[in-house]
mmCIF file of C-alpha atoms in Angstrom:
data_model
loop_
_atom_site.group_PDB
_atom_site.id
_atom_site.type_symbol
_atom_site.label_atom_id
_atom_site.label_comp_id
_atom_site.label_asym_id
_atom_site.label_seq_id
_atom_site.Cartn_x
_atom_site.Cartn_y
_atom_site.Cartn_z
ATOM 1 C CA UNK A 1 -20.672 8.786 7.848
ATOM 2 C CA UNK A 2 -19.856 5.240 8.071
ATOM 3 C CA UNK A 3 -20.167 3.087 5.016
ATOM 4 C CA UNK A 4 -22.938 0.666 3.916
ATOM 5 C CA UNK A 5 -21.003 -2.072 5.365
ATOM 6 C CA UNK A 6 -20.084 -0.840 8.892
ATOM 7 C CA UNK A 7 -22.085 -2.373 11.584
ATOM 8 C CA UNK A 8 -24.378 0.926 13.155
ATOM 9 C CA UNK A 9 -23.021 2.926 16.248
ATOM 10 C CA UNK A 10 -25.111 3.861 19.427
ATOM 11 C CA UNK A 11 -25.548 7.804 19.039
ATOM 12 C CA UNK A 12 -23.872 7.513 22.999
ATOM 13 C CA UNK A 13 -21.056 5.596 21.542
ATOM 14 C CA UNK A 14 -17.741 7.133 22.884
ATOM 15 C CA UNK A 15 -15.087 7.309 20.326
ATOM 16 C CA UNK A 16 -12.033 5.545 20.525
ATOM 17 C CA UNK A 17 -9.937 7.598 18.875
ATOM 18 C CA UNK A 18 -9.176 11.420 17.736
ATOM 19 C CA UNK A 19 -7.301 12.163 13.946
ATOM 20 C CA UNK A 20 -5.558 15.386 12.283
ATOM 21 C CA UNK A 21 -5.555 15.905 9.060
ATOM 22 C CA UNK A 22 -1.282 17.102 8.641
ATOM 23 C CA UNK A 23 0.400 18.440 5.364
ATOM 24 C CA UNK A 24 3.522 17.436 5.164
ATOM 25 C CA UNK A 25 6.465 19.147 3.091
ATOM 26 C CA UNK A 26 8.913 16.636 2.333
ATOM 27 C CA UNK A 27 11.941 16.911 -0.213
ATOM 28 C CA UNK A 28 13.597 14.384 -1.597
ATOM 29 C CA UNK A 29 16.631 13.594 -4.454
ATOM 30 C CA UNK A 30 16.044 10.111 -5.871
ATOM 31 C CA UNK A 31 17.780 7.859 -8.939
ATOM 32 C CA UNK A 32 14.414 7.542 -11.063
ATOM 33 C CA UNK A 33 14.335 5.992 -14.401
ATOM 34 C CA UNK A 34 14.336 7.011 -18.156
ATOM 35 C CA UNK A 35 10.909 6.007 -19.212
ATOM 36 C CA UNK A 36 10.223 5.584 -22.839
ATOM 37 C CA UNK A 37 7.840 4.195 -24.869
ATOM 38 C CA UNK A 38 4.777 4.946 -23.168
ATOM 39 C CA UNK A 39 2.150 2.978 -24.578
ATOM 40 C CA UNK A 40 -0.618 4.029 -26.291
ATOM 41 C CA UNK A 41 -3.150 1.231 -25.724
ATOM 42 C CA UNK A 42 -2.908 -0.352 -22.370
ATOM 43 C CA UNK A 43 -4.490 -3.478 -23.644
ATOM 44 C CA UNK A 44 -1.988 -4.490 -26.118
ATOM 45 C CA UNK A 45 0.225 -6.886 -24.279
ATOM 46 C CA UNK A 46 3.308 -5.833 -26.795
ATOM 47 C CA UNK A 47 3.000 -1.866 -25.986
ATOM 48 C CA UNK A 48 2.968 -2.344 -22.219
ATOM 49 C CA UNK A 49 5.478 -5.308 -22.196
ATOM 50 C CA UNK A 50 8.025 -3.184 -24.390
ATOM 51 C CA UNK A 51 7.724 -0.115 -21.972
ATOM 52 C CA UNK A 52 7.955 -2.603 -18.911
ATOM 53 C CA UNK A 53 10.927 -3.717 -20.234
ATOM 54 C CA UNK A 54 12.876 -1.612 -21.151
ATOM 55 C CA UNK A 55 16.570 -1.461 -20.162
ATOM 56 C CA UNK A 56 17.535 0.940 -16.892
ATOM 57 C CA UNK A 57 18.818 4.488 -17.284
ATOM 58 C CA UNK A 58 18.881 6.060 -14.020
ATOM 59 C CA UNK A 59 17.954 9.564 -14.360
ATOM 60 C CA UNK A 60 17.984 11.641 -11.390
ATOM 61 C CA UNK A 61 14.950 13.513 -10.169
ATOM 62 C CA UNK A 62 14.851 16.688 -7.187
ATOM 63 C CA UNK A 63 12.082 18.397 -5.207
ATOM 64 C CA UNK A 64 9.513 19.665 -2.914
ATOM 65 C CA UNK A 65 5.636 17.712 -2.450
ATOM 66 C CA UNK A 66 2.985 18.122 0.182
ATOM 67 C CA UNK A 67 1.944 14.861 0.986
ATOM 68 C CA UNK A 68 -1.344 14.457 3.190
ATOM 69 C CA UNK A 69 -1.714 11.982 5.919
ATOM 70 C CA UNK A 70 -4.096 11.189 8.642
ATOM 71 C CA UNK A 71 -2.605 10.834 11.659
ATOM 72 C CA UNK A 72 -5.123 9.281 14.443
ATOM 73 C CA UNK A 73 -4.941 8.362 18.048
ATOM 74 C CA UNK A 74 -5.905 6.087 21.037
ATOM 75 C CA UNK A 75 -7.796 7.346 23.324
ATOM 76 C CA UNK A 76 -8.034 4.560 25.786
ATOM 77 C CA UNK A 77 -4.822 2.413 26.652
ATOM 78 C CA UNK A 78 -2.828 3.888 24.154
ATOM 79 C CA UNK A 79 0.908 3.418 23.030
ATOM 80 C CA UNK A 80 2.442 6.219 22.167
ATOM 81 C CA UNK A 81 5.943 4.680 21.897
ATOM 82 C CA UNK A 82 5.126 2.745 18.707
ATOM 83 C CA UNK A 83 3.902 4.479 15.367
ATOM 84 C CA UNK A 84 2.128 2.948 13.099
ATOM 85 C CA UNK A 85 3.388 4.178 9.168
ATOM 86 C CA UNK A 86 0.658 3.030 6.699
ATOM 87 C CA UNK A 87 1.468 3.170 2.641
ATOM 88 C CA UNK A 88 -1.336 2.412 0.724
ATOM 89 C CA UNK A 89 -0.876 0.187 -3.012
ATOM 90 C CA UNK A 90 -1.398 1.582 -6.355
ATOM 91 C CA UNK A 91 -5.386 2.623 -7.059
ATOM 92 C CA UNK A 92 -5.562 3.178 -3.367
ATOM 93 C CA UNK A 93 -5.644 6.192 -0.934
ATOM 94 C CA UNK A 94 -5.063 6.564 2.726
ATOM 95 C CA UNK A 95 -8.830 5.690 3.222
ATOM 96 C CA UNK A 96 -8.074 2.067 2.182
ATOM 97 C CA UNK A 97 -6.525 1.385 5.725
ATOM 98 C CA UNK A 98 -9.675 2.754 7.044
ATOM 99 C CA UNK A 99 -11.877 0.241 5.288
ATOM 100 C CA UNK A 100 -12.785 3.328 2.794
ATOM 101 C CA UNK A 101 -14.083 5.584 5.398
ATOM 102 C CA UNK A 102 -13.002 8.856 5.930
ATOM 103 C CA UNK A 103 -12.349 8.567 9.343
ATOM 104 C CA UNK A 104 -11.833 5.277 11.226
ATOM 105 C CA UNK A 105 -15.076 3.946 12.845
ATOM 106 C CA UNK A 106 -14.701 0.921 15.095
ATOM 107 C CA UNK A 107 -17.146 -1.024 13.916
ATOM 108 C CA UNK A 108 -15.656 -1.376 10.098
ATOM 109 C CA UNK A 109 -14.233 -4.882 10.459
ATOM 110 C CA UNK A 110 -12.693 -3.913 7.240
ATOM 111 C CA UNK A 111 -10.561 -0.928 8.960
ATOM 112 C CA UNK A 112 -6.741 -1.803 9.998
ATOM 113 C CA UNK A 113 -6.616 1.352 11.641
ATOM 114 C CA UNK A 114 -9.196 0.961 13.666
ATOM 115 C CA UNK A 115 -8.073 -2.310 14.961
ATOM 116 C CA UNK A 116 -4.662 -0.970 15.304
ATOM 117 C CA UNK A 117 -6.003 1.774 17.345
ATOM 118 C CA UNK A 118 -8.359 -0.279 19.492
ATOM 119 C CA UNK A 119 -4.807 -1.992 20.468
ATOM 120 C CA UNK A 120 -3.026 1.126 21.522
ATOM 121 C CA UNK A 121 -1.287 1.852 18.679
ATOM 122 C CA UNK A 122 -1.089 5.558 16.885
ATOM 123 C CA UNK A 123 -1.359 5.423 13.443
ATOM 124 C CA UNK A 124 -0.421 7.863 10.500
ATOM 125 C CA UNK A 125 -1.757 7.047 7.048
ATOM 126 C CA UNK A 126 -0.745 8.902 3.657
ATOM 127 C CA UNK A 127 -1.922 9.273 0.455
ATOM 128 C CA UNK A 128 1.076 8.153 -1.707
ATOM 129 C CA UNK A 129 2.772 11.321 -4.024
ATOM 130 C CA UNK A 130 0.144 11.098 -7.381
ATOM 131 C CA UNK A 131 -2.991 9.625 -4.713
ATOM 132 C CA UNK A 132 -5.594 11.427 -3.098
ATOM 133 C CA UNK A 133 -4.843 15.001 -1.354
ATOM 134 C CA UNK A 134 -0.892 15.101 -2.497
ATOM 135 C CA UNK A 135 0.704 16.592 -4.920
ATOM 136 C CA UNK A 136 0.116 15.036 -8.523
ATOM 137 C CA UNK A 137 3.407 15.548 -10.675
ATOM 138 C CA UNK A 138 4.869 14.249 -13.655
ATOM 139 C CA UNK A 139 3.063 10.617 -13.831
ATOM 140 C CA UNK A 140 5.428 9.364 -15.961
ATOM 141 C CA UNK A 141 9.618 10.394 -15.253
ATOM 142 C CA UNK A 142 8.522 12.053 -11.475
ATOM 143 C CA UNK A 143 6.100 9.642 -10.369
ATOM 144 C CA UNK A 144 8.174 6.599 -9.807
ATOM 145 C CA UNK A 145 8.815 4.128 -7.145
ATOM 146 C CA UNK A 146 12.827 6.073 -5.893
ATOM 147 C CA UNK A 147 11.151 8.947 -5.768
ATOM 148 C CA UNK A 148 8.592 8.317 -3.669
ATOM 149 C CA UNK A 149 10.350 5.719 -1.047
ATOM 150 C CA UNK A 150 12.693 9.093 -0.757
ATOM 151 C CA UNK A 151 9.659 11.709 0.319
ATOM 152 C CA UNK A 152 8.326 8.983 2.613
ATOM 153 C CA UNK A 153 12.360 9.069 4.185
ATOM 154 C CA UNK A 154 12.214 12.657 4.805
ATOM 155 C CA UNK A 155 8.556 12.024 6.397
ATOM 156 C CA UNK A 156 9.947 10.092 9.324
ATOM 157 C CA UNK A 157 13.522 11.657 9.623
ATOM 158 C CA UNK A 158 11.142 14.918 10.544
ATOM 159 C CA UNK A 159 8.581 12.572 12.823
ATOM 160 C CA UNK A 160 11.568 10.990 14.452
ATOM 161 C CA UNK A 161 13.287 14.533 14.929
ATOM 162 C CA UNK A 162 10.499 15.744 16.856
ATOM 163 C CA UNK A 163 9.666 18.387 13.980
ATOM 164 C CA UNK A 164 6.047 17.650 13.518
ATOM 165 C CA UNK A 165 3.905 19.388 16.197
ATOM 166 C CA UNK A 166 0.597 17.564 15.741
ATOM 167 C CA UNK A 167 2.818 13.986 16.439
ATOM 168 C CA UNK A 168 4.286 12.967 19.796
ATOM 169 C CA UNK A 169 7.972 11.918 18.837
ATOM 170 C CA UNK A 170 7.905 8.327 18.697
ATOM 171 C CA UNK A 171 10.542 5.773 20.253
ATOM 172 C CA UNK A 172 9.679 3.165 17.480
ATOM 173 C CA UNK A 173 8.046 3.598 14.239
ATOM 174 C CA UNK A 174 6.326 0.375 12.436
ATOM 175 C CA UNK A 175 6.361 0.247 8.307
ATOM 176 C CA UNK A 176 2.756 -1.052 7.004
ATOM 177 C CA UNK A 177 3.062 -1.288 3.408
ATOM 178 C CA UNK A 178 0.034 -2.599 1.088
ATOM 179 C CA UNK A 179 1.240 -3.811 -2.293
ATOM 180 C CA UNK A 180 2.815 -1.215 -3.793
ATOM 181 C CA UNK A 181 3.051 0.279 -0.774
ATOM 182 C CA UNK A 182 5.226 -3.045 0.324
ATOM 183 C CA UNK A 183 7.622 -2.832 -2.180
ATOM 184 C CA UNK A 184 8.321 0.538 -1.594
ATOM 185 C CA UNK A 185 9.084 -0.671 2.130
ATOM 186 C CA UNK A 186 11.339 -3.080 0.672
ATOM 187 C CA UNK A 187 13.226 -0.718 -0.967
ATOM 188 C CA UNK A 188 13.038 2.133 2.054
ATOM 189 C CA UNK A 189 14.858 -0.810 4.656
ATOM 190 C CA UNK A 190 17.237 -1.321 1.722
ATOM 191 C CA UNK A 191 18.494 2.876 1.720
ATOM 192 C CA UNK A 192 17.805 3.584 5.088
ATOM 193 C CA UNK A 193 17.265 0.022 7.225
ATOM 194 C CA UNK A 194 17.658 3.350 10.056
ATOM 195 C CA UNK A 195 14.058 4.398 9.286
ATOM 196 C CA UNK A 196 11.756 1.798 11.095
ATOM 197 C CA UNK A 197 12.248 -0.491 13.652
ATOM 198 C CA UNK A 198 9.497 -2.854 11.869
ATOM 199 C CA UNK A 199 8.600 -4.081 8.525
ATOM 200 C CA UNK A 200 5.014 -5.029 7.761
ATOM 201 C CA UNK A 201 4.503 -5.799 3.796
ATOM 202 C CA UNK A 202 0.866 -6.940 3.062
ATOM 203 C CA UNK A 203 -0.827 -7.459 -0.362
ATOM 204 C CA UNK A 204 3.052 -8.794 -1.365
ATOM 205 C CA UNK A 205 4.837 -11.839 -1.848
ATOM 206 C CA UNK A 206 7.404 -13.030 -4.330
ATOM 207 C CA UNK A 207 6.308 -14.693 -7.559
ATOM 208 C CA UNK A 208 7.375 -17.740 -8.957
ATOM 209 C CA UNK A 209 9.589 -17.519 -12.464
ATOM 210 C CA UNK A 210 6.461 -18.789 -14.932
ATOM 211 C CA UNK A 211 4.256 -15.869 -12.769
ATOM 212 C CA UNK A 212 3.762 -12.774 -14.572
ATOM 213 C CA UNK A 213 0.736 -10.336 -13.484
ATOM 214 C CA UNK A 214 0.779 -8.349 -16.978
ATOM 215 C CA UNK A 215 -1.784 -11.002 -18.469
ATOM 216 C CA UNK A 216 -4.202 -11.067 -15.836
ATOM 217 C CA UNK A 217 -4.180 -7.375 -15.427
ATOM 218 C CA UNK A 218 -4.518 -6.097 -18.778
ATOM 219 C CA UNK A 219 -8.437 -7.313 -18.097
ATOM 220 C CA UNK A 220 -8.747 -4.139 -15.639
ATOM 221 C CA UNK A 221 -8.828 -2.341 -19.250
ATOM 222 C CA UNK A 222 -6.952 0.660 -18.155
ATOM 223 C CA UNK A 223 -7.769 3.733 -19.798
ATOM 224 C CA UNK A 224 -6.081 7.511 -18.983
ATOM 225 C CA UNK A 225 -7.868 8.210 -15.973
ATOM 226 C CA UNK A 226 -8.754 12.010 -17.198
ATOM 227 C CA UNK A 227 -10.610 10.361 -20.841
ATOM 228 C CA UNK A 228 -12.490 7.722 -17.907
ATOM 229 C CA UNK A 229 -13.928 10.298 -15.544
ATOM 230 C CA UNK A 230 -13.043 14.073 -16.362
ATOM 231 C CA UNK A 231 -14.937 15.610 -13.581
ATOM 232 C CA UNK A 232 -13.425 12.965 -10.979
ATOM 233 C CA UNK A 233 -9.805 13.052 -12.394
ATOM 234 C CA UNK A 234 -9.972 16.968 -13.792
ATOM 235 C CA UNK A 235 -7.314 16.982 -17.163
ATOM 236 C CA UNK A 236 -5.273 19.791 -15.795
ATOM 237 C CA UNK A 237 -3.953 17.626 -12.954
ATOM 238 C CA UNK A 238 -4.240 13.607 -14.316
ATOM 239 C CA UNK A 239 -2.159 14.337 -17.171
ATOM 240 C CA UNK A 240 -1.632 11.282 -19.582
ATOM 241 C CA UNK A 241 0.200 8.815 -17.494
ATOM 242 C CA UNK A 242 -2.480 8.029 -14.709
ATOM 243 C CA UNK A 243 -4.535 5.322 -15.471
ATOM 244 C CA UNK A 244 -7.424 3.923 -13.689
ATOM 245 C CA UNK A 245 -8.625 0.447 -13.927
ATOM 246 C CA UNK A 246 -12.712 0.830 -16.143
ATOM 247 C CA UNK A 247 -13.612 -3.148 -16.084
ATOM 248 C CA UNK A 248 -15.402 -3.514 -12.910
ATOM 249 C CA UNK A 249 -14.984 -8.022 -13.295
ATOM 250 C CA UNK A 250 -11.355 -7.444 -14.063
ATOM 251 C CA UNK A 251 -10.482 -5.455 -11.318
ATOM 252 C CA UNK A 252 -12.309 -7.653 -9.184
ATOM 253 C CA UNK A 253 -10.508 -11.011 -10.467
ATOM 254 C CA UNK A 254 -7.323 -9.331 -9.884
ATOM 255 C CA UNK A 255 -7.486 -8.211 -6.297
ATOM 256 C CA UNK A 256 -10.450 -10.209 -4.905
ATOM 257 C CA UNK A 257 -11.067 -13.974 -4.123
ATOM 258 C CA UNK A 258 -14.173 -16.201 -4.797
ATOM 259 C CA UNK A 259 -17.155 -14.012 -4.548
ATOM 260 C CA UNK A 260 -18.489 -16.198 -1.444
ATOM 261 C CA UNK A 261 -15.300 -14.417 0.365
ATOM 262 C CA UNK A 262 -16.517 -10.620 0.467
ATOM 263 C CA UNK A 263 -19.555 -8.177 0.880
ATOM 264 C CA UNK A 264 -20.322 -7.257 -2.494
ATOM 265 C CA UNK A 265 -21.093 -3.854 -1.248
ATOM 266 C CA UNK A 266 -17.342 -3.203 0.028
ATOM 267 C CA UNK A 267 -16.214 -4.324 -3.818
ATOM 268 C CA UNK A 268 -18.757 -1.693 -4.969
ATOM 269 C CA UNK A 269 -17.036 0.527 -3.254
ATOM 270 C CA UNK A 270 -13.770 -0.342 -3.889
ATOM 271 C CA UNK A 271 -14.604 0.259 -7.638
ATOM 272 C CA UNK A 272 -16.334 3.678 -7.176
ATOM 273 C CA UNK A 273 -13.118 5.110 -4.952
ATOM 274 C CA UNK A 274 -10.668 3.864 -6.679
ATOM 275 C CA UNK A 275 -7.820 5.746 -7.247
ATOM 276 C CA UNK A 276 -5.025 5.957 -10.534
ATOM 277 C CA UNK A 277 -1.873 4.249 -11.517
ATOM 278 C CA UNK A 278 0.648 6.009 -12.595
ATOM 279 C CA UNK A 279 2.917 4.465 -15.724
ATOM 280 C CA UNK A 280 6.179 5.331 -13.526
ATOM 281 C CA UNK A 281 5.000 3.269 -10.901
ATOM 282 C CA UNK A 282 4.633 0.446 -13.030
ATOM 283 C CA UNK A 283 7.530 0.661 -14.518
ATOM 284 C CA UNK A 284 9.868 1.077 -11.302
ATOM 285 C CA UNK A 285 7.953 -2.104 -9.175
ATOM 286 C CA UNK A 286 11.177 -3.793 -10.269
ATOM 287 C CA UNK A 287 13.603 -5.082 -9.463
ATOM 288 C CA UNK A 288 14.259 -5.338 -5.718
ATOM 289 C CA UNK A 289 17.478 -4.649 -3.877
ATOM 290 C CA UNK A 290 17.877 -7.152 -0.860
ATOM 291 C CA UNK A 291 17.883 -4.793 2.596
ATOM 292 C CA UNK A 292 21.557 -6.090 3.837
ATOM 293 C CA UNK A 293 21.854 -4.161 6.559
ATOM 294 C CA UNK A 294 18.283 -3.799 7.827
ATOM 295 C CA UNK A 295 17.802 -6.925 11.154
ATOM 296 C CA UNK A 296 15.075 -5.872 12.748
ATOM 297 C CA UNK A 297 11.713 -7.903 12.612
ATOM 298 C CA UNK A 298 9.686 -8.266 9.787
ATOM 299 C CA UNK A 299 6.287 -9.487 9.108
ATOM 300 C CA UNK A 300 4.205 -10.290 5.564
ATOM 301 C CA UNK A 301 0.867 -10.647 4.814
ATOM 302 C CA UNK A 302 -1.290 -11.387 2.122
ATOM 303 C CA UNK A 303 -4.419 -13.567 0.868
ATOM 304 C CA UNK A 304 -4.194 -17.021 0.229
ATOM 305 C CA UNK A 305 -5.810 -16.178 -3.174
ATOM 306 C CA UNK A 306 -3.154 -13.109 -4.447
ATOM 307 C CA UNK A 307 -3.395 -13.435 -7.839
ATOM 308 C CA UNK A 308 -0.962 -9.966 -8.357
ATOM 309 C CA UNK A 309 1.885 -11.611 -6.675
ATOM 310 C CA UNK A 310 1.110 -15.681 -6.452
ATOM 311 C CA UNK A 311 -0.294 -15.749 -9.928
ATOM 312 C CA UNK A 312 -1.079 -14.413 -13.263
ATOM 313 C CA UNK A 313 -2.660 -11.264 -12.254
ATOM 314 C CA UNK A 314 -6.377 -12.545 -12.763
ATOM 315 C CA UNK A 315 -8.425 -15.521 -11.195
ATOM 316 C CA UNK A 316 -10.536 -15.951 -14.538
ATOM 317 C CA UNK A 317 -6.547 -17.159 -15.900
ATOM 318 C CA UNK A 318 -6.128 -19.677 -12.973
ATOM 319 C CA UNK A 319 -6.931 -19.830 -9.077
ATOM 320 C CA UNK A 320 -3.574 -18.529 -7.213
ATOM 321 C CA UNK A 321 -2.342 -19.856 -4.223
ATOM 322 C CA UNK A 322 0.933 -18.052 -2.358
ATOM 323 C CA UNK A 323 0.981 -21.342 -0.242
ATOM 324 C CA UNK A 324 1.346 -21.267 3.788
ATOM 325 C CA UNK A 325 4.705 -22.206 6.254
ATOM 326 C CA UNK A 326 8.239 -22.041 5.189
ATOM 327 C CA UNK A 327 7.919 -23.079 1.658
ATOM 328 C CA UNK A 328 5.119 -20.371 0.728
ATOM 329 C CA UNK A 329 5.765 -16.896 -1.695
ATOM 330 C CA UNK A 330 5.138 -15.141 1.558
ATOM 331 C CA UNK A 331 8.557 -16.864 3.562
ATOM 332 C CA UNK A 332 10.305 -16.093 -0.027
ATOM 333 C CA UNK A 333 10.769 -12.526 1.021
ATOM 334 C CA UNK A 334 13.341 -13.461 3.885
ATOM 335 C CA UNK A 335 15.743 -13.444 0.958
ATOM 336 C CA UNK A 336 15.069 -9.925 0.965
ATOM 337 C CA UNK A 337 16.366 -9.467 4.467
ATOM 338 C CA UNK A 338 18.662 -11.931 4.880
ATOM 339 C CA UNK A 339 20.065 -10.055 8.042
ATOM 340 C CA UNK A 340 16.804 -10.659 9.781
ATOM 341 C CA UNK A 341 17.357 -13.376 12.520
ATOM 342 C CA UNK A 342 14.531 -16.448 11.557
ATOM 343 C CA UNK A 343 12.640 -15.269 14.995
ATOM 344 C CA UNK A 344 11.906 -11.803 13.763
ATOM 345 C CA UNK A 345 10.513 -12.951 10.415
ATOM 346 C CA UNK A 346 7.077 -14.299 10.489
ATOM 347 C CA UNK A 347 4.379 -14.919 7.946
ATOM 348 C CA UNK A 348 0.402 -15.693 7.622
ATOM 349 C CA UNK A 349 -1.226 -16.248 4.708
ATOM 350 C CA UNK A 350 -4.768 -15.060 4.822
ATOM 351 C CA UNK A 351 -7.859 -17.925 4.026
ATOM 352 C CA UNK A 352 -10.283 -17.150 1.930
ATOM 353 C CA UNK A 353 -8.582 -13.895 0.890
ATOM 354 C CA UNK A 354 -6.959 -12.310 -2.343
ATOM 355 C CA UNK A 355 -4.816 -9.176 -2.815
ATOM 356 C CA UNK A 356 -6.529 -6.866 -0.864
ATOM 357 C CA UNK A 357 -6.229 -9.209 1.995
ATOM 358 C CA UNK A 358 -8.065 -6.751 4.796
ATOM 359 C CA UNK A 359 -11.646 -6.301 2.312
ATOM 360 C CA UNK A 360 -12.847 -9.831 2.394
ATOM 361 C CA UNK A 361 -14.619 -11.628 5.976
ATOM 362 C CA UNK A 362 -11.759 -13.007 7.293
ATOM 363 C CA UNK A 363 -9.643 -9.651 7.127
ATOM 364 C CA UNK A 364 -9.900 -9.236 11.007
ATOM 365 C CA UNK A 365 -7.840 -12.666 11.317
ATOM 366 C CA UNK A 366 -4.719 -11.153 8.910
ATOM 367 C CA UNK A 367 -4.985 -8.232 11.705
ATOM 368 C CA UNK A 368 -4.623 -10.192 14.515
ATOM 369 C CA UNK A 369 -2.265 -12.178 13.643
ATOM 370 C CA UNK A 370 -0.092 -8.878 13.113
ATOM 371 C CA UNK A 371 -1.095 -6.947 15.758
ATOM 372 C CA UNK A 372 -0.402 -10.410 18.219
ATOM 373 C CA UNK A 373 2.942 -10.860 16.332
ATOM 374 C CA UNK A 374 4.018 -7.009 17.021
ATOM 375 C CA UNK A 375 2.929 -7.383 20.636
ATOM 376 C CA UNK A 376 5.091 -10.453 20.552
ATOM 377 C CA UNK A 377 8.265 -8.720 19.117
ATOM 378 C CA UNK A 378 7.852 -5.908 21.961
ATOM 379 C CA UNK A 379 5.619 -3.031 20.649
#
């Protein structure tokens, strides 16, 4: 059923597109990290700084998830060549690239896959290891960043093998990365620049030495997600460890712009759907390994407004601004390919738009811009 926000469809409407639900089984062998010092209360700045900070101790992690993803189609003037990979942020499921609907509907100008597909382009979108209809392990030494960058590698070595029936075998597959989701892209071109023949990062940026999101974000009041909402996030699988964001204005100044910039209904629903955080994926966002040997094109997107990774992780602390053109946060991340030629790296910075870039009016500009850009590069 579409959401309140989705323009109506005719009942004669013709769909666009067809999706599959598809469980993968993916294994992986990954250099986590020791994580002590969990905190106790995640609004004391000292608890969560300490366990932030800590030093690194790799410590090595093995095994077996099912991770679910949505894999959809064109209908009309497709392009099967060119798949569409799309890794949702922390707090997020796969139904974020859909504009929070459970399947995409093309008139949810919030929807990247359904913009996507109206362009041609087959999309798969998964729910993250510890998100939606995967597996939920360990949220604190499992559920971290290697780990998970790992199971999404052994996810497209079997597309690009030909071993999953329900997906023609691609001849290119496109990276779409949203926040976390990003920097886990960042880090999958890094170990295996083999896996996609484009990088999109969106939500992501690089932040300025005096910008630190800890501040800003400790106003989401995190609380273990199980304690929050025990009937949503059942005890016996959110163990402590996955936290979910209970201050409705603090989530709100964190990934949002001015209120004049979105539907309040889509925030509404952001804040009823939203998914956990796990304390391993805070802890591993950092630090990033420069991709060396990945040179094929990359693209980054984010609001104008991103106060996760262009300020202090709230607007009520300041207004954020990533900038726009070759001196912005966005063009900082070319340091993380540096064997990208300068006419496969692009940027747009989003107006009017925070962190979750594709939620606010002018989201449909941040997809054309992409979807032009990839058209451009020859997908």
């Amino acid at each position: 059923m579409p959401l309140a926000f989705s323009s109506p469809l005719s009942s004669r409407a013709i769909p666009l597109s067809k999706c599959e639900d598809i469980i993968f089984t993916a294994s992986a062998t990954a250099q986590n990290r020791v994580a002590n010092y969990p905190p106790v209360d995640f609004t004391d700045p000292a608890q969560v700084g300490k366990f932030l900070r800590q030093p690194i101790i790799p410590h090595k992690v093995s095994g077996t998830q099912k991770i679910y993803g949505q894999y959809c189609w064109p209908m009309f003037n497709p392009r099967p060549g060119a798949l569409q990979i799309l890794i949702p942020g922390n707090s997020y499921d796969h139904t974020y690239f859909n504009g929070f609907d459970a399947r995409p509907i093309q008139s949810n100008s919030y929807s990247w896959t359904s913009y996507a597909l109206s362009k041609g382009y087959p999309t798969l979108s998964l729910d993250r290891l510890g998100s939606g209809k995967s597996d939920h392990p360990d949220p604190i030494d499992v559920l971290q960043a290697p780990y998970q960058w790992e199971l999404i590698h052994d996810i497209v070595r079997q597309i690009r093998a030909g071993k999953v029936k329900e997906i023609a075998r691609p001849q290119q597959v496109v990276y779409v990365g949203h926040s976390f989701g990003a920097i886990l892209g960042t880090q999958l071109s890094a170990q295996h620049p083999e896996d996609f023949d484009a990088m999109i990062h969106t939500g992501f940026a690089i932040p300025k030495e005096d910008q630190f999101a800890l501040p800003g974000q400790l106003a989401n009041i995190y609380l273990q997600a199980s304690t929050y909402d025990p009937q949503r996030f059942p005890p016996d699988v959110f163990v402590p460890g996955c936290l979910v964001a209970t201050s409705k204005d603090g989530r709100a100044s964190t990934f949002f712009s001015d209120k004049a910039d979105f539907d309040p209904s889509v925030y509404e629903t952001d804040f009823k759907l939203k998914e956990t955080l796990s304390l391993g994926e805070a802890l591993t966002q950092r630090p990033l390994e420069p991709s060396f040997k990945y040179d094929k094109p990359v693209f980054v997107l984010t609001g104008q407004q991103d106060a996760v990774f262009c300020g202090n992780g709230s607007r009520e602390l300041e207004i954020p601004d990533c900038g726009s053109g070759p001196q912005s946060q966005l063009a900082a991340v070319k340091a993380l390919y540096p064997a990208v030629p300068a006419e496969r790296f692009d940027t747009f910075t989003q107006p009017k738009a925070g962190h979750c870039h594709q939620l606010h009016y002018s989201g449909s500009e941040g997809f054309g811009k992409v979807h032009a850009w990839l058209a451009d590069q020859g997908f």
